[in-house]
């Protein structure tokens, strides 16, 4: 997908000073939309909105298309022929995946989420009762 700039490790400190790159921050809405596309592809915007329960901003779809993380793979045979979105090779490369099978299983994500909630509850409990 283009070029990759590589240098000798010995020059890393100098290059880091010249080329300070901050990782971009992505909104929760953008990441939720991308996750839904990755797990449920092909998927329409309306299906994403039904699952999320809120409208998907056109800016989010535009941003994902511009980054080439998603693309339109066709249109669903429904009135209005809505676009079907799927992830791209650039998506896999950016997130260091060989294929979609390497995505965490959904039960694993739910388990991680439940564990995080339990930890947050414990922290709140400790904070209330020092």
PDB file of C-alpha atoms in Angstrom:
ATOM      1  CA  UNK A   1       0.000   0.000   0.000  1.00  0.00           C
ATOM      2  CA  UNK A   2       2.746   2.452  -0.749  1.00  0.00           C
ATOM      3  CA  UNK A   3       6.056   3.134   0.886  1.00  0.00           C
ATOM      4  CA  UNK A   4       7.466   2.481   4.333  1.00  0.00           C
ATOM      5  CA  UNK A   5      10.217   4.757   5.672  1.00  0.00           C
ATOM      6  CA  UNK A   6      12.874   2.837   7.619  1.00  0.00           C
ATOM      7  CA  UNK A   7      16.192   3.951   9.091  1.00  0.00           C
ATOM      8  CA  UNK A   8      18.999   2.454  11.099  1.00  0.00           C
ATOM      9  CA  UNK A   9      18.279   2.090  14.800  1.00  0.00           C
ATOM     10  CA  UNK A  10      21.324   4.229  15.590  1.00  0.00           C
ATOM     11  CA  UNK A  11      19.581   7.255  14.040  1.00  0.00           C
ATOM     12  CA  UNK A  12      16.270   6.774  15.871  1.00  0.00           C
ATOM     13  CA  UNK A  13      16.902   9.468  18.500  1.00  0.00           C
ATOM     14  CA  UNK A  14      17.760  12.096  15.869  1.00  0.00           C
ATOM     15  CA  UNK A  15      14.822  11.257  13.669  1.00  0.00           C
ATOM     16  CA  UNK A  16      12.474  11.279  16.655  1.00  0.00           C
ATOM     17  CA  UNK A  17      13.537  14.877  17.366  1.00  0.00           C
ATOM     18  CA  UNK A  18      12.950  15.918  13.765  1.00  0.00           C
ATOM     19  CA  UNK A  19       9.757  14.027  13.221  1.00  0.00           C
ATOM     20  CA  UNK A  20       7.522  14.145  16.254  1.00  0.00           C
ATOM     21  CA  UNK A  21       4.351  12.364  15.349  1.00  0.00           C
ATOM     22  CA  UNK A  22       1.469  12.243  17.766  1.00  0.00           C
ATOM     23  CA  UNK A  23      -0.896   9.342  17.370  1.00  0.00           C
ATOM     24  CA  UNK A  24      -4.305  10.509  16.207  1.00  0.00           C
ATOM     25  CA  UNK A  25      -7.157  10.341  18.671  1.00  0.00           C
ATOM     26  CA  UNK A  26     -10.330   8.741  17.492  1.00  0.00           C
ATOM     27  CA  UNK A  27     -13.771   9.341  18.907  1.00  0.00           C
ATOM     28  CA  UNK A  28     -15.671   6.551  20.580  1.00  0.00           C
ATOM     29  CA  UNK A  29     -18.339   6.840  17.863  1.00  0.00           C
ATOM     30  CA  UNK A  30     -15.741   6.345  15.112  1.00  0.00           C
ATOM     31  CA  UNK A  31     -14.232   3.306  16.851  1.00  0.00           C
ATOM     32  CA  UNK A  32     -17.667   1.777  17.515  1.00  0.00           C
ATOM     33  CA  UNK A  33     -18.613   2.260  13.871  1.00  0.00           C
ATOM     34  CA  UNK A  34     -15.352   0.732  12.668  1.00  0.00           C
ATOM     35  CA  UNK A  35     -15.758  -2.235  15.032  1.00  0.00           C
ATOM     36  CA  UNK A  36     -19.287  -2.883  13.781  1.00  0.00           C
ATOM     37  CA  UNK A  37     -18.109  -2.793  10.180  1.00  0.00           C
ATOM     38  CA  UNK A  38     -15.217  -5.145  10.975  1.00  0.00           C
ATOM     39  CA  UNK A  39     -17.373  -7.693  12.819  1.00  0.00           C
ATOM     40  CA  UNK A  40     -20.598  -7.480  10.816  1.00  0.00           C
ATOM     41  CA  UNK A  41     -19.394  -6.766   7.283  1.00  0.00           C
ATOM     42  CA  UNK A  42     -20.926  -6.249   4.837  1.00  0.00           C
ATOM     43  CA  UNK A  43     -23.143  -3.816   6.708  1.00  0.00           C
ATOM     44  CA  UNK A  44     -25.192  -0.754   5.814  1.00  0.00           C
ATOM     45  CA  UNK A  45     -25.206   2.556   7.615  1.00  0.00           C
ATOM     46  CA  UNK A  46     -28.805   1.939   8.739  1.00  0.00           C
ATOM     47  CA  UNK A  47     -27.788  -1.401  10.282  1.00  0.00           C
ATOM     48  CA  UNK A  48     -24.945   0.328  12.145  1.00  0.00           C
ATOM     49  CA  UNK A  49     -27.394   2.946  13.417  1.00  0.00           C
ATOM     50  CA  UNK A  50     -29.854   0.249  14.542  1.00  0.00           C
ATOM     51  CA  UNK A  51     -27.146  -1.537  16.539  1.00  0.00           C
ATOM     52  CA  UNK A  52     -25.620   1.623  18.048  1.00  0.00           C
ATOM     53  CA  UNK A  53     -29.004   3.225  18.691  1.00  0.00           C
ATOM     54  CA  UNK A  54     -27.843   6.605  17.369  1.00  0.00           C
ATOM     55  CA  UNK A  55     -27.304   8.179  13.972  1.00  0.00           C
ATOM     56  CA  UNK A  56     -23.902   7.721  12.351  1.00  0.00           C
ATOM     57  CA  UNK A  57     -22.379  11.062  11.455  1.00  0.00           C
ATOM     58  CA  UNK A  58     -21.484  11.410   7.765  1.00  0.00           C
ATOM     59  CA  UNK A  59     -18.120  12.723   8.989  1.00  0.00           C
ATOM     60  CA  UNK A  60     -17.333   9.362  10.596  1.00  0.00           C
ATOM     61  CA  UNK A  61     -18.015   7.430   7.400  1.00  0.00           C
ATOM     62  CA  UNK A  62     -16.073  10.032   5.393  1.00  0.00           C
ATOM     63  CA  UNK A  63     -13.115   9.792   7.797  1.00  0.00           C
ATOM     64  CA  UNK A  64     -13.039   5.979   7.593  1.00  0.00           C
ATOM     65  CA  UNK A  65     -13.276   6.105   3.792  1.00  0.00           C
ATOM     66  CA  UNK A  66     -10.496   8.734   3.552  1.00  0.00           C
ATOM     67  CA  UNK A  67      -8.217   6.643   5.776  1.00  0.00           C
ATOM     68  CA  UNK A  68      -9.039   3.734   3.476  1.00  0.00           C
ATOM     69  CA  UNK A  69      -9.999   1.564   6.450  1.00  0.00           C
ATOM     70  CA  UNK A  70     -13.393   0.849   4.871  1.00  0.00           C
ATOM     71  CA  UNK A  71     -14.777   0.839   1.366  1.00  0.00           C
ATOM     72  CA  UNK A  72     -18.105   0.354  -0.373  1.00  0.00           C
ATOM     73  CA  UNK A  73     -18.341  -3.193  -1.695  1.00  0.00           C
ATOM     74  CA  UNK A  74     -21.769  -2.895  -3.258  1.00  0.00           C
ATOM     75  CA  UNK A  75     -25.347  -1.939  -2.546  1.00  0.00           C
ATOM     76  CA  UNK A  76     -28.068  -3.833  -0.707  1.00  0.00           C
ATOM     77  CA  UNK A  77     -31.153  -4.775  -2.690  1.00  0.00           C
ATOM     78  CA  UNK A  78     -33.493  -2.574  -0.671  1.00  0.00           C
ATOM     79  CA  UNK A  79     -35.314   0.653  -1.507  1.00  0.00           C
ATOM     80  CA  UNK A  80     -32.705   3.382  -1.839  1.00  0.00           C
ATOM     81  CA  UNK A  81     -30.007   0.737  -2.477  1.00  0.00           C
ATOM     82  CA  UNK A  82     -27.928   1.569   0.627  1.00  0.00           C
ATOM     83  CA  UNK A  83     -24.163   1.144   0.409  1.00  0.00           C
ATOM     84  CA  UNK A  84     -22.581  -1.941   1.951  1.00  0.00           C
ATOM     85  CA  UNK A  85     -19.391  -1.247   3.893  1.00  0.00           C
ATOM     86  CA  UNK A  86     -16.491  -3.600   4.567  1.00  0.00           C
ATOM     87  CA  UNK A  87     -12.958  -3.221   5.867  1.00  0.00           C
ATOM     88  CA  UNK A  88      -9.900  -2.987   3.622  1.00  0.00           C
ATOM     89  CA  UNK A  89      -6.369  -4.323   3.492  1.00  0.00           C
ATOM     90  CA  UNK A  90      -5.207  -0.960   4.892  1.00  0.00           C
ATOM     91  CA  UNK A  91      -7.425  -1.561   7.944  1.00  0.00           C
ATOM     92  CA  UNK A  92      -5.720  -4.906   8.536  1.00  0.00           C
ATOM     93  CA  UNK A  93      -2.264  -3.381   8.080  1.00  0.00           C
ATOM     94  CA  UNK A  94      -2.953  -0.417  10.371  1.00  0.00           C
ATOM     95  CA  UNK A  95      -4.189  -2.661  13.178  1.00  0.00           C
ATOM     96  CA  UNK A  96      -1.455  -5.238  12.527  1.00  0.00           C
ATOM     97  CA  UNK A  97      -3.825  -8.053  11.553  1.00  0.00           C
ATOM     98  CA  UNK A  98      -3.221 -10.730   8.939  1.00  0.00           C
ATOM     99  CA  UNK A  99      -6.936 -11.298   8.446  1.00  0.00           C
ATOM    100  CA  UNK A 100     -10.271 -10.703  10.153  1.00  0.00           C
ATOM    101  CA  UNK A 101     -10.017 -14.047  11.952  1.00  0.00           C
ATOM    102  CA  UNK A 102      -7.411 -12.396  14.212  1.00  0.00           C
ATOM    103  CA  UNK A 103     -10.007  -9.997  15.635  1.00  0.00           C
ATOM    104  CA  UNK A 104     -10.825 -10.850  19.263  1.00  0.00           C
ATOM    105  CA  UNK A 105     -13.878 -13.071  19.615  1.00  0.00           C
ATOM    106  CA  UNK A 106     -16.962 -11.142  20.688  1.00  0.00           C
ATOM    107  CA  UNK A 107     -17.452 -13.143  23.925  1.00  0.00           C
ATOM    108  CA  UNK A 108     -13.830 -12.270  24.775  1.00  0.00           C
ATOM    109  CA  UNK A 109     -14.593  -8.582  24.286  1.00  0.00           C
ATOM    110  CA  UNK A 110     -17.723  -8.863  26.443  1.00  0.00           C
ATOM    111  CA  UNK A 111     -15.704 -10.684  29.127  1.00  0.00           C
ATOM    112  CA  UNK A 112     -13.007  -7.973  29.058  1.00  0.00           C
ATOM    113  CA  UNK A 113     -15.704  -5.318  29.314  1.00  0.00           C
ATOM    114  CA  UNK A 114     -17.301  -7.086  32.294  1.00  0.00           C
ATOM    115  CA  UNK A 115     -13.915  -7.389  34.021  1.00  0.00           C
ATOM    116  CA  UNK A 116     -13.260  -3.684  33.473  1.00  0.00           C
ATOM    117  CA  UNK A 117     -16.652  -2.805  34.958  1.00  0.00           C
ATOM    118  CA  UNK A 118     -15.953  -5.000  38.005  1.00  0.00           C
ATOM    119  CA  UNK A 119     -12.594  -3.285  38.551  1.00  0.00           C
ATOM    120  CA  UNK A 120     -14.211   0.148  38.249  1.00  0.00           C
ATOM    121  CA  UNK A 121     -16.872  -0.850  40.795  1.00  0.00           C
ATOM    122  CA  UNK A 122     -14.172  -2.031  43.229  1.00  0.00           C
ATOM    123  CA  UNK A 123     -12.279   1.244  42.826  1.00  0.00           C
ATOM    124  CA  UNK A 124     -15.461   3.226  43.496  1.00  0.00           C
ATOM    125  CA  UNK A 125     -16.214   1.067  46.555  1.00  0.00           C
ATOM    126  CA  UNK A 126     -12.697   1.573  47.929  1.00  0.00           C
ATOM    127  CA  UNK A 127     -12.944   5.308  47.288  1.00  0.00           C
ATOM    128  CA  UNK A 128     -16.208   5.498  49.248  1.00  0.00           C
ATOM    129  CA  UNK A 129     -14.884   3.424  52.171  1.00  0.00           C
ATOM    130  CA  UNK A 130     -11.194   4.289  52.678  1.00  0.00           C
TER     131      UNK A 130
END
